[in-house]
Amino acid sequence: MATLGSNNAPVSSAEFFVVLCPEHAATIAAAGWTRRDVQGYLFEKARLPAGLLRRSFGVVQWRPWEKALDDADPMPMTDHPENIRVLVAGGPGKHSCAIPSWGMTKSVTLPLVP
């Protein structure tokens, strides 16, 4: 998630989708972690130095709290853990992924009706 190569990097309100394979989800659940725990962990760990982000995206209108960070301070890739959407999908095989969104848009989820 912490990469300059997505539309999310300079947009602090951006959403990410973390798709866990069933095996990774089972390991996380067996450790007693909830979806909110995963969101909180990723929010705290998926960060880049503020100076790197500002230099890479100089034309962005940074929010006051983002401007106030020192260059070495870690800047989160989104402004709330809830912007990290965690879901389980797939079948056998230990392959999970993080998917950036388009940056300033919000996801819409609807139930599937058989």
mmCIF file of C-alpha atoms in Angstrom:
data_model
loop_
_atom_site.group_PDB
_atom_site.id
_atom_site.type_symbol
_atom_site.label_atom_id
_atom_site.label_comp_id
_atom_site.label_asym_id
_atom_site.label_seq_id
_atom_site.Cartn_x
_atom_site.Cartn_y
_atom_site.Cartn_z
ATOM 1 C CA MET A 1 0.000 0.000 0.000
ATOM 2 C CA ALA A 2 2.837 2.407 0.752
ATOM 3 C CA THR A 3 3.907 3.275 -2.771
ATOM 4 C CA LEU A 4 4.120 6.363 -4.933
ATOM 5 C CA GLY A 5 2.780 4.441 -7.916
ATOM 6 C CA SER A 6 -0.963 4.925 -7.439
ATOM 7 C CA ASN A 7 -3.582 7.649 -7.544
ATOM 8 C CA ASN A 8 -4.001 7.198 -3.806
ATOM 9 C CA ALA A 9 -0.542 8.399 -2.797
ATOM 10 C CA PRO A 10 -1.251 12.149 -2.814
ATOM 11 C CA VAL A 11 -4.926 11.889 -1.779
ATOM 12 C CA SER A 12 -5.304 11.428 1.954
ATOM 13 C CA SER A 13 -8.996 10.516 1.771
ATOM 14 C CA ALA A 14 -8.395 7.708 -0.733
ATOM 15 C CA GLU A 15 -9.628 4.166 -0.219
ATOM 16 C CA PHE A 16 -7.630 0.967 -0.530
ATOM 17 C CA PHE A 17 -8.953 -2.536 -0.941
ATOM 18 C CA VAL A 18 -7.012 -5.310 0.747
ATOM 19 C CA VAL A 19 -8.073 -8.668 -0.622
ATOM 20 C CA LEU A 20 -7.013 -11.524 1.633
ATOM 21 C CA CYS A 21 -6.959 -15.073 0.382
ATOM 22 C CA PRO A 22 -8.864 -17.510 2.622
ATOM 23 C CA GLU A 23 -5.624 -18.924 4.096
ATOM 24 C CA HIS A 24 -4.298 -15.516 5.115
ATOM 25 C CA ALA A 25 -7.710 -14.569 6.501
ATOM 26 C CA ALA A 26 -7.792 -17.789 8.554
ATOM 27 C CA THR A 27 -4.306 -17.110 9.964
ATOM 28 C CA ILE A 28 -5.294 -13.574 10.939
ATOM 29 C CA ALA A 29 -8.574 -14.742 12.497
ATOM 30 C CA ALA A 30 -6.813 -17.547 14.412
ATOM 31 C CA ALA A 31 -4.564 -14.897 15.974
ATOM 32 C CA GLY A 32 -7.689 -13.168 17.276
ATOM 33 C CA TRP A 33 -7.556 -10.208 14.910
ATOM 34 C CA THR A 34 -10.718 -8.577 13.603
ATOM 35 C CA ARG A 35 -11.221 -6.650 10.377
ATOM 36 C CA ARG A 36 -10.832 -3.418 12.367
ATOM 37 C CA ASP A 37 -7.535 -4.707 13.795
ATOM 38 C CA VAL A 38 -6.239 -5.308 10.261
ATOM 39 C CA GLN A 39 -7.410 -1.855 9.173
ATOM 40 C CA GLY A 40 -5.702 -0.231 12.157
ATOM 41 C CA TYR A 41 -2.462 -2.145 11.645
ATOM 42 C CA LEU A 42 -2.257 -1.255 7.959
ATOM 43 C CA PHE A 43 -3.137 2.371 8.697
ATOM 44 C CA GLU A 44 -0.237 2.587 11.162
ATOM 45 C CA LYS A 45 2.305 0.680 9.048
ATOM 46 C CA ALA A 46 1.537 1.715 5.438
ATOM 47 C CA ARG A 47 3.234 5.112 5.449
ATOM 48 C CA LEU A 48 5.862 7.010 3.494
ATOM 49 C CA PRO A 49 8.081 9.908 4.579
ATOM 50 C CA ALA A 50 6.134 13.160 4.270
ATOM 51 C CA GLY A 51 8.996 14.844 2.422
ATOM 52 C CA LEU A 52 9.058 12.116 -0.226
ATOM 53 C CA LEU A 53 5.333 12.482 -0.839
ATOM 54 C CA ARG A 54 5.496 16.284 -0.987
ATOM 55 C CA ARG A 55 8.459 16.238 -3.401
ATOM 56 C CA SER A 56 6.800 13.639 -5.609
ATOM 57 C CA PHE A 57 3.431 15.397 -5.760
ATOM 58 C CA GLY A 58 4.311 19.083 -5.515
ATOM 59 C CA VAL A 59 1.123 20.357 -7.152
ATOM 60 C CA VAL A 60 -1.166 18.779 -4.557
ATOM 61 C CA GLN A 61 -3.044 21.028 -2.148
ATOM 62 C CA TRP A 62 -1.800 19.448 1.069
ATOM 63 C CA ARG A 63 -4.024 19.623 4.135
ATOM 64 C CA PRO A 64 -2.709 21.654 7.095
ATOM 65 C CA TRP A 65 -1.822 18.531 9.116
ATOM 66 C CA GLU A 66 0.124 17.166 6.134
ATOM 67 C CA LYS A 67 2.023 20.431 5.692
ATOM 68 C CA ALA A 68 2.900 20.437 9.406
ATOM 69 C CA LEU A 69 4.748 17.101 9.230
ATOM 70 C CA ASP A 70 8.536 17.146 9.123
ATOM 71 C CA ASP A 71 10.066 15.611 5.985
ATOM 72 C CA ALA A 72 11.087 12.451 7.864
ATOM 73 C CA ASP A 73 7.703 11.979 9.566
ATOM 74 C CA PRO A 74 5.708 9.023 8.258
ATOM 75 C CA MET A 75 2.560 10.125 6.420
ATOM 76 C CA PRO A 76 -0.328 7.650 6.251
ATOM 77 C CA MET A 77 -1.567 6.619 2.825
ATOM 78 C CA THR A 78 -5.132 7.486 3.841
ATOM 79 C CA ASP A 79 -6.583 9.625 6.612
ATOM 80 C CA HIS A 80 -8.713 6.984 8.392
ATOM 81 C CA PRO A 81 -8.373 3.228 8.987
ATOM 82 C CA GLU A 82 -11.957 2.861 7.718
ATOM 83 C CA ASN A 83 -10.717 3.856 4.249
ATOM 84 C CA ILE A 84 -8.927 0.502 4.088
ATOM 85 C CA ARG A 85 -11.558 -1.976 2.906
ATOM 86 C CA VAL A 86 -10.617 -5.524 3.908
ATOM 87 C CA LEU A 87 -12.285 -8.481 2.230
ATOM 88 C CA VAL A 88 -11.700 -12.174 1.661
ATOM 89 C CA ALA A 89 -11.770 -13.611 -1.852
ATOM 90 C CA GLY A 90 -10.241 -16.336 -3.952
ATOM 91 C CA GLY A 91 -9.464 -19.954 -3.436
ATOM 92 C CA PRO A 92 -6.506 -22.114 -2.461
ATOM 93 C CA GLY A 93 -3.130 -20.459 -2.765
ATOM 94 C CA LYS A 94 -1.472 -17.900 -0.566
ATOM 95 C CA HIS A 95 -1.920 -14.807 -2.701
ATOM 96 C CA SER A 96 -3.377 -11.624 -1.201
ATOM 97 C CA CYS A 97 -3.183 -8.123 -2.622
ATOM 98 C CA ALA A 98 -3.718 -4.424 -2.018
ATOM 99 C CA ILE A 99 -5.663 -2.538 -4.667
ATOM 100 C CA PRO A 100 -5.639 1.260 -4.832
ATOM 101 C CA SER A 101 -8.757 3.153 -5.808
ATOM 102 C CA TRP A 102 -9.012 6.103 -8.182
ATOM 103 C CA GLY A 103 -7.998 8.486 -5.412
ATOM 104 C CA MET A 104 -10.816 10.872 -4.577
ATOM 105 C CA THR A 105 -13.766 8.540 -5.150
ATOM 106 C CA LYS A 106 -15.610 6.388 -2.610
ATOM 107 C CA SER A 107 -16.629 2.793 -3.097
ATOM 108 C CA VAL A 108 -20.211 1.639 -3.272
ATOM 109 C CA THR A 109 -20.991 -1.853 -2.075
ATOM 110 C CA LEU A 110 -24.213 -3.723 -2.681
ATOM 111 C CA PRO A 111 -25.297 -7.182 -1.578
ATOM 112 C CA LEU A 112 -25.328 -9.930 -4.166
ATOM 113 C CA VAL A 113 -28.758 -11.442 -4.535
ATOM 114 C CA PRO A 114 -28.766 -15.013 -5.881
#
